Coordinates of C-alpha atoms in Angstrom, one line a residue:
M1 CA 53.1 7.5 16.8
Q2 CA 51.0 9.7 14.4
K3 CA 47.7 7.6 15.6
K4 CA 48.6 8.3 19.1
I5 CA 48.8 12.1 18.5
V6 CA 45.6 12.3 16.8
M7 CA 43.7 10.6 19.4
L8 CA 45.4 12.8 22.3
V9 CA 44.4 15.9 20.2
L10 CA 40.9 14.6 19.9
A11 CA 40.4 13.3 23.5
S12 CA 41.7 17.1 24.4
F13 CA 39.1 18.6 22.4
V14 CA 36.3 16.4 23.8
R15 CA 37.2 17.3 27.3
I16 CA 37.2 21.0 26.6
S17 CA 34.1 21.3 24.7
G18 CA 32.1 18.1 25.0
Q19 CA 31.7 18.1 21.5
V20 CA 33.4 16.6 18.4
G21 CA 33.9 17.9 15.1
I22 CA 35.1 16.1 12.0
N23 CA 36.2 18.5 9.0
T24 CA 35.0 21.4 11.2
S25 CA 36.3 23.6 14.1
S26 CA 33.0 24.6 15.5
P27 CA 30.9 21.6 15.7
K28 CA 27.3 22.3 16.5
G29 CA 26.3 19.0 18.4
A30 CA 27.8 16.5 20.4
L31 CA 29.0 15.1 16.9
D32 CA 29.2 17.1 13.9
I33 CA 30.5 15.6 10.6
V34 CA 31.2 18.0 7.6
S35 CA 31.4 16.9 3.9
T36 CA 30.5 17.2 0.5
T37 CA 32.1 14.3 -1.0
S38 CA 31.1 11.4 1.5
G39 CA 28.6 10.2 3.8
V40 CA 28.3 8.4 7.4
I41 CA 28.3 4.5 7.4
I42 CA 26.5 2.7 10.1
P43 CA 27.2 -1.0 11.3
R44 CA 25.9 -3.6 8.5
M45 CA 24.4 -6.8 9.3
P46 CA 22.0 -9.2 8.3
N47 CA 19.9 -9.4 11.4
P48 CA 20.4 -6.3 13.9
A49 CA 18.2 -8.4 16.5
T50 CA 21.0 -10.6 17.1
I51 CA 22.8 -7.9 18.7
A52 CA 23.4 -8.8 22.4
A53 CA 22.0 -6.3 24.8
P54 CA 21.5 -3.3 22.6
A55 CA 20.8 -0.1 24.1
A56 CA 17.6 2.2 23.3
G57 CA 18.5 4.6 20.1
M58 CA 20.7 2.1 18.5
L59 CA 21.0 2.1 14.7
A60 CA 22.1 -0.6 12.5
Y61 CA 21.6 -1.4 8.6
D62 CA 19.7 -4.6 8.1
S63 CA 21.1 -5.8 4.8
T64 CA 18.6 -8.7 4.5
N65 CA 15.7 -6.5 4.3
K66 CA 17.5 -3.2 3.0
T67 CA 16.2 -1.2 5.9
I68 CA 17.6 0.9 8.5
R69 CA 16.6 -0.4 11.9
Y70 CA 16.5 1.1 15.5
Y71 CA 15.9 -0.3 18.8
D72 CA 13.4 1.5 21.1
G73 CA 14.5 0.1 24.2
T74 CA 12.2 -3.1 23.8
N75 CA 11.9 -4.1 20.1
W76 CA 13.8 -3.5 16.8
S77 CA 11.6 -1.3 14.3
T78 CA 12.3 0.0 10.9
L79 CA 13.1 3.5 10.7
M80 CA 13.3 3.7 6.6
Y81 CA 13.6 1.3 3.8
S82 CA 15.5 1.6 0.6
K83 CA 13.1 2.8 -2.5
Q84 CA 15.4 0.9 -4.6
T85 CA 14.1 -2.5 -3.4
K86 CA 10.9 -4.1 -3.6
S87 CA 9.0 -3.3 -0.4
N88 CA 5.9 -5.3 0.5
E89 CA 3.9 -1.8 0.3
G90 CA 2.3 -0.5 -2.7
T91 CA -0.5 0.8 -4.9
V92 CA -1.9 -1.0 -8.0
K93 CA -4.5 1.0 -10.2
I94 CA -6.7 -1.0 -12.6
N95 CA -8.0 1.4 -15.2
A96 CA -9.4 -1.1 -17.6
G97 CA -9.4 -4.7 -18.9
G98 CA -8.3 -6.0 -22.1
S99 CA -6.0 -4.9 -24.9
G100 CA -5.9 -1.9 -27.0
G101 CA -7.7 1.2 -25.5
G102 CA -9.3 -1.1 -22.6
T103 CA -12.6 -1.8 -21.5
K104 CA -14.3 -0.8 -18.3
P105 CA -16.8 -2.9 -16.8
S106 CA -20.1 -1.4 -17.6
W107 CA -24.0 -2.1 -17.3
T108 CA -27.1 -0.4 -18.9
D109 CA -30.7 -0.4 -17.8
V110 CA -30.2 -2.4 -14.9
P111 CA -33.4 -3.2 -12.8
A112 CA -33.7 -2.6 -9.2
D113 CA -32.3 -5.2 -6.7
T114 CA -30.4 -6.9 -9.2
T115 CA -26.9 -7.9 -8.2
K116 CA -24.0 -7.6 -10.6
Q117 CA -20.6 -8.9 -10.3
V118 CA -17.5 -6.8 -11.2
T119 CA -15.1 -8.4 -13.6
Y120 CA -12.2 -7.6 -15.8
S121 CA -10.9 -9.2 -19.3
L122 CA -7.3 -9.9 -19.1
P123 CA -4.7 -8.6 -19.5
C124 CA -5.9 -5.7 -17.3
L125 CA -4.4 -2.3 -18.1
Y126 CA -3.0 -0.3 -15.2
A127 CA -2.4 3.3 -14.5
P128 CA 1.2 4.5 -15.0
S129 CA 3.4 5.6 -12.2
P130 CA 3.0 7.0 -9.6
S131 CA -0.8 6.0 -9.5
T132 CA 0.5 2.2 -10.0
N133 CA 3.8 1.7 -8.0
W134 CA 3.8 -2.1 -7.4
P135 CA 6.3 -3.5 -7.6
E136 CA 8.7 -0.4 -7.4
N137 CA 8.8 1.5 -10.9
S138 CA 7.4 -1.4 -12.5
T139 CA 4.1 -2.6 -14.0
A140 CA 1.8 -4.7 -11.8
T141 CA 0.9 -8.2 -13.1
D142 CA -2.8 -9.5 -13.1
S143 CA -2.0 -12.4 -10.4
K144 CA -1.0 -9.7 -7.8
I145 CA -4.2 -8.1 -8.0
Y146 CA -6.9 -9.8 -10.1
S147 CA -7.3 -13.6 -10.9
G148 CA -10.2 -15.6 -11.7
G149 CA -12.8 -12.9 -11.4
K150 CA -11.4 -12.3 -7.9
F151 CA -9.4 -9.5 -6.4
I152 CA -6.4 -10.7 -4.3
E153 CA -4.3 -9.1 -1.4
N154 CA -0.5 -8.9 -1.5
A155 CA 0.9 -12.2 -0.4
V156 CA 1.8 -11.3 3.2
M157 CA 0.1 -12.7 6.2
G158 CA -1.4 -9.9 8.3
Q159 CA -1.2 -7.0 5.8
V160 CA -3.7 -4.5 5.7
H161 CA -5.2 -3.3 2.4
Q162 CA -7.5 -0.6 1.3
W163 CA -9.6 -0.8 -1.7
R164 CA -10.8 2.1 -3.4
V165 CA -13.4 2.1 -6.3
I166 CA -14.5 4.8 -8.2
V167 CA -18.0 4.6 -10.1
N168 CA -19.7 6.8 -13.0
Y169 CA -23.4 6.6 -13.1
T170 CA -26.5 8.0 -14.8
K171 CA -30.2 7.5 -13.5
E172 CA -33.5 8.8 -14.9
S173 CA -34.6 12.1 -13.5
N174 CA -38.1 10.8 -12.2
I175 CA -36.3 8.7 -9.9
L176 CA -35.8 9.9 -6.4
S177 CA -32.8 9.3 -4.0
Q178 CA -31.4 5.8 -4.5
D179 CA -28.9 3.5 -2.8
V180 CA -26.1 2.0 -4.7
K181 CA -24.4 -0.7 -2.6
F182 CA -21.3 -2.3 -3.4
I183 CA -20.2 -5.4 -1.6
L184 CA -16.9 -7.5 -1.1
R185 CA -17.0 -10.6 0.0
N186 CA -14.8 -13.7 0.5
P187 CA -16.7 -16.8 -0.8
S188 CA -14.3 -19.2 0.8
S189 CA -15.0 -17.7 4.6
G190 CA -18.3 -15.9 4.2
F191 CA -16.7 -12.6 5.1
R192 CA -18.8 -9.8 3.6
L193 CA -18.4 -5.9 3.6
E194 CA -21.3 -3.7 2.3
I195 CA -21.0 0.0 1.7
S196 CA -23.7 2.4 0.3
G197 CA -23.4 5.4 -1.8
V198 CA -26.3 7.7 -2.1
I199 CA -27.5 9.3 -5.2
P200 CA -29.7 12.4 -4.5
S201 CA -32.8 12.9 -6.2
S202 CA -31.4 16.4 -7.8
K203 CA -28.5 14.2 -9.6
T204 CA -29.1 12.3 -12.8
S205 CA -25.4 11.7 -13.2
G206 CA -21.9 11.7 -11.1
I207 CA -19.5 9.9 -9.3
L208 CA -19.5 7.6 -6.5
V209 CA -16.2 6.5 -4.5
Y210 CA -16.0 3.2 -2.2
Y211 CA -13.6 2.4 0.3
F212 CA -12.9 -1.3 1.6
T213 CA -10.2 -2.2 4.4
T214 CA -9.2 -5.9 4.3
I215 CA -6.5 -7.9 6.2
A216 CA -4.7 -10.9 4.2
D217 CA -5.1 -14.0 6.1
G218 CA -5.2 -18.0 5.5
V219 CA -8.8 -17.9 4.2
S220 CA -8.1 -15.0 1.9
L221 CA -4.8 -15.6 0.1
P222 CA -4.4 -18.2 -2.4
P223 CA -1.9 -21.2 -2.1
P224 CA 1.0 -21.7 -0.9
L225 CA 0.4 -19.0 1.9
G226 CA -3.6 -19.9 2.4
T227 CA -6.6 -21.7 1.1
G228 CA -8.6 -18.6 -0.5
S229 CA -8.8 -17.4 -3.9
G230 CA -9.4 -13.6 -3.1
Y231 CA -12.7 -11.6 -3.0
I232 CA -15.6 -11.1 -5.1
L233 CA -16.8 -7.6 -5.9
E234 CA -20.7 -6.9 -6.6
W235 CA -23.1 -3.9 -6.6
V236 CA -26.7 -3.7 -6.4
A237 CA -29.2 -0.7 -6.6
S238 CA -32.4 0.0 -4.7
D239 CA -33.9 1.6 -8.0
D240 CA -33.3 1.3 -11.7
I241 CA -29.7 2.3 -13.0
S242 CA -29.5 3.7 -16.7
T243 CA -25.6 3.1 -16.6
L244 CA -23.1 2.2 -14.3
T245 CA -19.4 2.1 -15.3
I246 CA -16.4 1.0 -13.1
D247 CA -13.8 4.0 -13.5
S248 CA -11.2 2.5 -11.8
I249 CA -10.2 0.0 -8.8
T250 CA -7.2 0.9 -6.6
R251 CA -5.6 -1.6 -4.1
I252 CA -3.1 0.0 -1.2
S253 CA -1.1 -2.4 0.5
F254 CA 0.2 -0.8 3.3
Y255 CA 3.8 -1.7 4.9
K256 CA 4.1 -4.6 7.4
S257 CA 7.4 -5.4 9.1

């Protein structure tokens, strides 16, 4: 009897105002829930895509991937994901290689047109959070980004990655403007990206920043997902370089549903 009375009161309220309020007598929307001690729980299921005939705007909690999903009328998309779980996006920043204070890749008195490969001694030293946040709130492992002299994407097929390389340099004052080219290449497929940084004639020292974009596929990812082994990073200058040091290399992996 009590349940029937509550339902009748609620139904009457809806007919009069077109709005429903819970813990409030003056709702500000079609449904207005007021609470300082609890929250709203939406339907939870392993795979919202199994819902028969979903309506556009429908929300559900994906308990498998720990995300809130919504239906846009055609597809189920991710609205948000839990920061308490290991998502497939994140940032890894290598500061140096080796133990102790670490050693950054560095070269001195490099002749013009001489190609040098960027390598790190293991274990790599990573920047603290938030510069490195992969996996969530923990330290990256070498195998996730660097192994055998090669730089590796996250193991998600089709995921987009951006690589940022920060370089410190010095050159002789009598050398005019010169080009310092960085090359990211996949020895398994022949894929190759070249980006040039120009040192002005007025500069004898400074910083150069390079950005590369890659997409993980079967010829870049190592087994078991692919047949590749990662990317080789090299550099070459058009004129003599006095010193060149890799300040840091950062890999940004963008979320892929």
